[in-house]
Amino acid sequence: MTPKCWRSVPFLLLLSITSVFASSQSFENTAIVRTIELGGSLVHVTTTFAIRALEDGLKTYTIAFGREEKEKSSWLEAKVKGQQERLEVKELPFDGSKDHHLIEVVLPKTLSLNKTLNLVLESIQTHATYPYPASVGQNEEQALKYHTDLFVLSPYATSVQRTKIKSRTPRVISYTTPQDIEPFMKESAVTKTGATVVYGPYDNIPPSTSSSFIPKYQQPVVIHYFHDQPVIELLDLKRSVEISHWGANLNTEDKITLHNAGPQLKGHFSRLDHQTQAYYKRVAPHVLPAMTLHLPSGIRNAYYYDLIGNVSTSRLRVAPSVPKDKQGTQFSVLDLRPRYPLLGGWNYTFTLGWDAPLQDSASYDRSTGRYIVEVPIMTPILGAVINQEELTVILPEGATDVQFVAPFPGAADALIGTHTTYLDTTGRPKLTFHYKDLTVKQAESIFVSYKVSWAAHLKKPVAVGTAFFSLFSLGMIARRMNLTLHQKKVS
Ligand SMILES: *[C@@H]1O[C@H](CO)[C@@H](O)[C@H](O)[C@H]1NC(C)=O
Ligand SMILES: *[C@@H]1O[C@H](CO)[C@@H](O)[C@H](O)[C@H]1NC(C)=O
Ligand SMILES: *[C@@H]1O[C@H](CO)[C@@H](O)[C@H](O)[C@H]1NC(C)=O
Ligand SMILES: *[C@@H]1O[C@H](CO)[C@@H](O)[C@H](O)[C@H]1NC(C)=O
């Protein structure tokens, strides 16, 4: 099986061995603006680099990441400001003696001397916040802490840079005042306006990846803020997608372990307090009573159960089936209400599944004789991180020549195996993918393609036919035996 590329993989983290380190003189940053949008499980960081070429013929621009920042970033993407096309991104080999990582962005066209460009680097950090205090009472508020580095590092000199840290509400409890940065300061080191804390502007910063800059000036800043939404993690998602040509059906089943990563509940849970709060619509922000999920349109036989059984308090509004090219424009809306409200530190394990018409996500290419099926990696849950996922795609019996295209790496460790169910004669090929720390940005699809011969198509009806025939024969035999016994008795 060879994974084939139907479209270019947009975000590639490649270890290029023969990389040349950027010389500090090839660019200057006329301005760097970093905006950090604080959240719970996810923190969204957008950094704009206004760059100017100091040489002719520049093809790549180098971005530096502090070690911790790199570890926290689960997704990143570089674009030219105002354009849609994602630029190719390559990770340079990590130098263990340095405290930063370098990432190379391939520019859309070669830059010549004095030409300028605005690059936008977007990233999502996961597990970057923690509750502080670590435990609160059921009716109390929830506050989180977030750490970052004061300066955006760069191998090039920077004329001016600033960092804006935005909270969802203006209720920021505290923030760090930087120390010993007078050489770069104009007025104040930090200001707060409403929900935004601004570090900078800081002027005339030398190339900051140097060994002299980091120990002297780089420093952590900590923001402590109230957060008005539960901090949700999916500790584990096991999605199993089963393609059936015989029933023209696509079955999706998710086994989910949900976790509230907010502050731990201090003392006991009181359902009465919770109901009173719910009545006054004042449920504390660290309590998760329900979630809204957008499932595909045209689904049927949806089910939702936990360890105890059916959960009947959830409601599903099914949107009618739409053709393939309009997929994603309409959703069935599931108001998912766990059996109990999920408090800080608590887990809730449940299973959610549905059937969908196969033609809504499959197509047949007559020229190659291949079926192509689109398999979504996840159902996005706003603001949540999926710590780990195992995605299994079970293909029809007799599928051969299996190929797939995955939107980003992580799927590279796909395994092919077989899955055997009742009435399968030879077992069904299956693909397994493993992922870590997925965010809503990765709510994309894997495309699986395969061939099924006519003989294989017929196999299942034959298998079913054989089963019926066997039962029928058994019945006949039993009846005859009874008859014989009966007759014996009579005689
Ligand atoms: C590039 O810009 C510098 C500084 O503004 C200027 O002195 C120089 O003449 C420019 N060079 C070209 C080729 O435009
Ligand atoms: C669960 O609910 C569905 C739909 O309401 C029903 O068809 C099914 O029999 C129920 N299952 C159990 C185990 O109660
Ligand atoms: C939630 O699940 C995690 C991982 O399985 C476990 O470590 C933790 O103890 C669980 N929490 C509770 C309250 O059961
Ligand atoms: C066997 O025959 C008896 C007498 O006719 C009948 O009552 C019984 O239901 C039969 N059993 C089966 C398994 O068909």
PDB file of C-alpha atoms in Angstrom, residues 74-231:
ATOM      1  CA  SER A  74       0.104  21.758  18.465  1.00  0.00           C
ATOM      2  CA  TRP A  75      -0.676  23.404  15.152  1.00  0.00           C
ATOM      3  CA  LEU A  76       0.882  26.183  13.126  1.00  0.00           C
ATOM      4  CA  GLU A  77       0.420  27.788   9.784  1.00  0.00           C
ATOM      5  CA  ALA A  78       2.211  30.566   7.876  1.00  0.00           C
ATOM      6  CA  LYS A  79       0.625  32.792   5.229  1.00  0.00           C
ATOM      7  CA  VAL A  80       1.261  36.087   3.511  1.00  0.00           C
ATOM      8  CA  LYS A  81      -1.039  38.634   5.146  1.00  0.00           C
ATOM      9  CA  GLY A  82      -4.360  38.828   3.318  1.00  0.00           C
ATOM     10  CA  GLN A  83      -3.765  35.663   1.271  1.00  0.00           C
ATOM     11  CA  GLN A  84      -5.311  32.225   1.614  1.00  0.00           C
ATOM     12  CA  GLU A  85      -2.460  30.027   0.461  1.00  0.00           C
ATOM     13  CA  ARG A  86      -0.504  28.270   3.204  1.00  0.00           C
ATOM     14  CA  LEU A  87       3.259  28.563   2.904  1.00  0.00           C
ATOM     15  CA  GLU A  88       5.526  25.576   3.243  1.00  0.00           C
ATOM     16  CA  VAL A  89       7.112  25.366   6.680  1.00  0.00           C
ATOM     17  CA  LYS A  90      10.201  23.305   7.571  1.00  0.00           C
ATOM     18  CA  GLU A  91      11.585  22.642  10.984  1.00  0.00           C
ATOM     19  CA  LEU A  92      15.367  22.945  11.146  1.00  0.00           C
ATOM     20  CA  PRO A  93      17.329  20.389  13.196  1.00  0.00           C
ATOM     21  CA  PHE A  94      17.257  21.250  16.883  1.00  0.00           C
ATOM     22  CA  ASP A  95      20.582  22.327  18.309  1.00  0.00           C
ATOM     23  CA  GLY A  96      20.679  20.986  21.862  1.00  0.00           C
ATOM     24  CA  SER A  97      23.087  23.723  22.992  1.00  0.00           C
ATOM     25  CA  LYS A  98      20.509  26.438  22.132  1.00  0.00           C
ATOM     26  CA  ASP A  99      17.289  27.231  23.897  1.00  0.00           C
ATOM     27  CA  HIS A 100      15.206  27.747  20.790  1.00  0.00           C
ATOM     28  CA  HIS A 101      13.939  26.033  17.660  1.00  0.00           C
ATOM     29  CA  LEU A 102      14.213  27.453  14.161  1.00  0.00           C
ATOM     30  CA  ILE A 103      11.493  27.092  11.556  1.00  0.00           C
ATOM     31  CA  GLU A 104      11.972  28.032   7.946  1.00  0.00           C
ATOM     32  CA  VAL A 105       9.121  29.527   5.912  1.00  0.00           C
ATOM     33  CA  VAL A 106       9.378  29.205   2.135  1.00  0.00           C
ATOM     34  CA  LEU A 107       8.415  32.573   0.645  1.00  0.00           C
ATOM     35  CA  PRO A 108       5.861  32.586  -2.208  1.00  0.00           C
ATOM     36  CA  LYS A 109       8.397  34.367  -4.436  1.00  0.00           C
ATOM     37  CA  THR A 110      12.026  35.409  -4.206  1.00  0.00           C
ATOM     38  CA  LEU A 111      12.514  38.754  -2.451  1.00  0.00           C
ATOM     39  CA  SER A 112      15.064  41.267  -3.715  1.00  0.00           C
ATOM     40  CA  LEU A 113      16.808  44.079  -1.805  1.00  0.00           C
ATOM     41  CA  ASN A 114      14.496  46.491   0.056  1.00  0.00           C
ATOM     42  CA  LYS A 115      11.353  44.517  -0.856  1.00  0.00           C
ATOM     43  CA  THR A 116       8.911  44.086   2.021  1.00  0.00           C
ATOM     44  CA  LEU A 117       6.364  41.445   2.957  1.00  0.00           C
ATOM     45  CA  ASN A 118       3.971  40.845   5.845  1.00  0.00           C
ATOM     46  CA  LEU A 119       4.048  37.271   7.065  1.00  0.00           C
ATOM     47  CA  VAL A 120       1.398  35.952   9.452  1.00  0.00           C
ATOM     48  CA  LEU A 121       2.194  32.970  11.640  1.00  0.00           C
ATOM     49  CA  GLU A 122      -0.787  31.442  13.391  1.00  0.00           C
ATOM     50  CA  SER A 123      -0.459  28.784  16.045  1.00  0.00           C
ATOM     51  CA  ILE A 124      -2.636  26.982  18.572  1.00  0.00           C
ATOM     52  CA  GLN A 125      -1.133  26.111  21.924  1.00  0.00           C
ATOM     53  CA  THR A 126      -2.647  23.242  23.906  1.00  0.00           C
ATOM     54  CA  HIS A 127      -2.354  22.495  27.631  1.00  0.00           C
ATOM     55  CA  ALA A 128      -0.851  25.977  28.009  1.00  0.00           C
ATOM     56  CA  THR A 129      -3.019  27.146  30.934  1.00  0.00           C
ATOM     57  CA  TYR A 130      -3.680  25.761  34.393  1.00  0.00           C
ATOM     58  CA  PRO A 131      -6.284  26.545  37.049  1.00  0.00           C
ATOM     59  CA  TYR A 132      -5.137  28.783  39.870  1.00  0.00           C
ATOM     60  CA  PRO A 133      -6.236  28.210  42.593  1.00  0.00           C
ATOM     61  CA  ALA A 134      -6.205  24.522  41.755  1.00  0.00           C
ATOM     62  CA  SER A 135      -9.449  23.833  43.618  1.00  0.00           C
ATOM     63  CA  VAL A 136     -12.594  25.901  44.224  1.00  0.00           C
ATOM     64  CA  GLY A 137     -16.057  25.437  45.686  1.00  0.00           C
ATOM     65  CA  GLN A 138     -19.016  24.584  43.480  1.00  0.00           C
ATOM     66  CA  ASN A 139     -20.331  28.162  43.427  1.00  0.00           C
ATOM     67  CA  GLU A 140     -16.979  29.898  43.041  1.00  0.00           C
ATOM     68  CA  GLU A 141     -15.362  31.360  39.978  1.00  0.00           C
ATOM     69  CA  GLN A 142     -12.558  29.879  37.916  1.00  0.00           C
ATOM     70  CA  ALA A 143      -9.221  31.584  37.283  1.00  0.00           C
ATOM     71  CA  LEU A 144      -6.380  30.381  35.057  1.00  0.00           C
ATOM     72  CA  LYS A 145      -2.697  31.198  34.646  1.00  0.00           C
ATOM     73  CA  TYR A 146      -0.789  31.409  31.386  1.00  0.00           C
ATOM     74  CA  HIS A 147       2.997  31.714  30.940  1.00  0.00           C
ATOM     75  CA  THR A 148       4.835  32.957  27.881  1.00  0.00           C
ATOM     76  CA  ASP A 149       8.170  34.530  26.973  1.00  0.00           C
ATOM     77  CA  LEU A 150       8.368  38.326  26.891  1.00  0.00           C
ATOM     78  CA  PHE A 151      10.199  38.699  23.575  1.00  0.00           C
ATOM     79  CA  VAL A 152       9.382  37.148  20.218  1.00  0.00           C
ATOM     80  CA  LEU A 153      12.763  35.723  19.262  1.00  0.00           C
ATOM     81  CA  SER A 154      14.203  36.327  15.810  1.00  0.00           C
ATOM     82  CA  PRO A 155      17.564  35.700  14.129  1.00  0.00           C
ATOM     83  CA  TYR A 156      17.184  39.187  12.591  1.00  0.00           C
ATOM     84  CA  ALA A 157      17.259  42.677  14.120  1.00  0.00           C
ATOM     85  CA  THR A 158      13.827  44.099  14.938  1.00  0.00           C
ATOM     86  CA  SER A 159      12.922  47.801  14.785  1.00  0.00           C
ATOM     87  CA  VAL A 160       9.850  47.501  17.006  1.00  0.00           C
ATOM     88  CA  GLN A 161       7.860  44.695  18.603  1.00  0.00           C
ATOM     89  CA  ARG A 162       4.864  44.358  20.883  1.00  0.00           C
ATOM     90  CA  THR A 163       2.808  41.551  22.404  1.00  0.00           C
ATOM     91  CA  LYS A 164      -0.912  41.880  23.116  1.00  0.00           C
ATOM     92  CA  ILE A 165      -2.428  39.342  25.472  1.00  0.00           C
ATOM     93  CA  LYS A 166      -6.215  39.298  25.318  1.00  0.00           C
ATOM     94  CA  SER A 167      -8.496  37.709  27.852  1.00  0.00           C
ATOM     95  CA  ARG A 168     -12.166  36.930  27.106  1.00  0.00           C
ATOM     96  CA  THR A 169     -13.232  39.325  29.863  1.00  0.00           C
ATOM     97  CA  PRO A 170     -11.487  42.434  31.283  1.00  0.00           C
ATOM     98  CA  ARG A 171     -11.102  40.646  34.601  1.00  0.00           C
ATOM     99  CA  VAL A 172      -7.353  40.160  34.666  1.00  0.00           C
ATOM    100  CA  ILE A 173      -6.169  39.457  38.209  1.00  0.00           C
ATOM    101  CA  SER A 174      -2.453  40.070  37.722  1.00  0.00           C
ATOM    102  CA  TYR A 175       0.311  40.272  35.122  1.00  0.00           C
ATOM    103  CA  THR A 176       4.103  40.376  35.255  1.00  0.00           C
ATOM    104  CA  THR A 177       6.036  43.644  34.964  1.00  0.00           C
ATOM    105  CA  PRO A 178       9.223  42.932  33.000  1.00  0.00           C
ATOM    106  CA  GLN A 179      12.613  43.752  34.564  1.00  0.00           C
ATOM    107  CA  ASP A 180      15.877  45.153  33.146  1.00  0.00           C
ATOM    108  CA  ILE A 181      14.695  45.919  29.629  1.00  0.00           C
ATOM    109  CA  GLU A 182      15.444  49.687  29.699  1.00  0.00           C
ATOM    110  CA  PRO A 183      17.600  49.560  26.522  1.00  0.00           C
ATOM    111  CA  PHE A 184      14.455  48.765  24.472  1.00  0.00           C
ATOM    112  CA  MET A 185      11.800  50.659  26.390  1.00  0.00           C
ATOM    113  CA  LYS A 186      10.206  53.864  25.200  1.00  0.00           C
ATOM    114  CA  GLU A 187       7.573  54.589  27.832  1.00  0.00           C
ATOM    115  CA  SER A 188       6.211  51.807  29.962  1.00  0.00           C
ATOM    116  CA  ALA A 189       7.141  48.139  29.857  1.00  0.00           C
ATOM    117  CA  VAL A 190       3.516  47.014  30.126  1.00  0.00           C
ATOM    118  CA  THR A 191       0.051  48.585  29.980  1.00  0.00           C
ATOM    119  CA  LYS A 192      -3.440  47.170  30.478  1.00  0.00           C
ATOM    120  CA  THR A 193      -6.484  48.464  28.641  1.00  0.00           C
ATOM    121  CA  GLY A 194      -9.744  46.624  29.224  1.00  0.00           C
ATOM    122  CA  ALA A 195      -9.220  42.928  28.553  1.00  0.00           C
ATOM    123  CA  THR A 196      -5.830  43.473  26.844  1.00  0.00           C
ATOM    124  CA  VAL A 197      -2.373  43.544  28.431  1.00  0.00           C
ATOM    125  CA  VAL A 198       0.246  45.030  26.097  1.00  0.00           C
ATOM    126  CA  TYR A 199       3.984  44.383  26.426  1.00  0.00           C
ATOM    127  CA  GLY A 200       5.881  47.006  24.417  1.00  0.00           C
ATOM    128  CA  PRO A 201       6.447  48.703  22.073  1.00  0.00           C
ATOM    129  CA  TYR A 202      10.090  47.712  22.500  1.00  0.00           C
ATOM    130  CA  ASP A 203      12.551  49.301  20.051  1.00  0.00           C
ATOM    131  CA  ASN A 204      15.793  48.342  18.332  1.00  0.00           C
ATOM    132  CA  ILE A 205      16.082  44.752  19.467  1.00  0.00           C
ATOM    133  CA  PRO A 206      19.219  43.026  18.179  1.00  0.00           C
ATOM    134  CA  PRO A 207      19.081  39.506  16.701  1.00  0.00           C
ATOM    135  CA  SER A 208      17.647  37.786  19.761  1.00  0.00           C
ATOM    136  CA  THR A 209      18.496  34.143  19.137  1.00  0.00           C
ATOM    137  CA  SER A 210      22.081  34.974  20.103  1.00  0.00           C
ATOM    138  CA  SER A 211      23.529  33.434  23.231  1.00  0.00           C
ATOM    139  CA  SER A 212      24.040  36.908  24.708  1.00  0.00           C
ATOM    140  CA  PHE A 213      20.429  38.119  24.351  1.00  0.00           C
ATOM    141  CA  ILE A 214      18.403  35.235  25.809  1.00  0.00           C
ATOM    142  CA  PRO A 215      20.081  34.908  29.246  1.00  0.00           C
ATOM    143  CA  LYS A 216      20.201  38.684  29.677  1.00  0.00           C
ATOM    144  CA  TYR A 217      16.742  39.844  28.531  1.00  0.00           C
ATOM    145  CA  GLN A 218      14.364  36.972  27.801  1.00  0.00           C
ATOM    146  CA  GLN A 219      12.019  36.375  30.748  1.00  0.00           C
ATOM    147  CA  PRO A 220       8.708  34.695  31.525  1.00  0.00           C
ATOM    148  CA  VAL A 221       5.530  36.728  31.848  1.00  0.00           C
ATOM    149  CA  VAL A 222       2.532  35.297  33.681  1.00  0.00           C
ATOM    150  CA  ILE A 223      -1.087  36.377  33.279  1.00  0.00           C
ATOM    151  CA  HIS A 224      -3.674  35.398  35.876  1.00  0.00           C
ATOM    152  CA  TYR A 225      -7.237  35.854  34.631  1.00  0.00           C
ATOM    153  CA  PHE A 226     -10.822  34.833  35.227  1.00  0.00           C
ATOM    154  CA  HIS A 227     -12.104  32.476  32.570  1.00  0.00           C
ATOM    155  CA  ASP A 228     -15.842  32.230  31.950  1.00  0.00           C
ATOM    156  CA  GLN A 229     -16.034  28.838  30.182  1.00  0.00           C
ATOM    157  CA  PRO A 230     -15.252  25.281  31.248  1.00  0.00           C
ATOM    158  CA  VAL A 231     -11.802  23.960  30.295  1.00  0.00           C
TER     159      VAL A 231
END
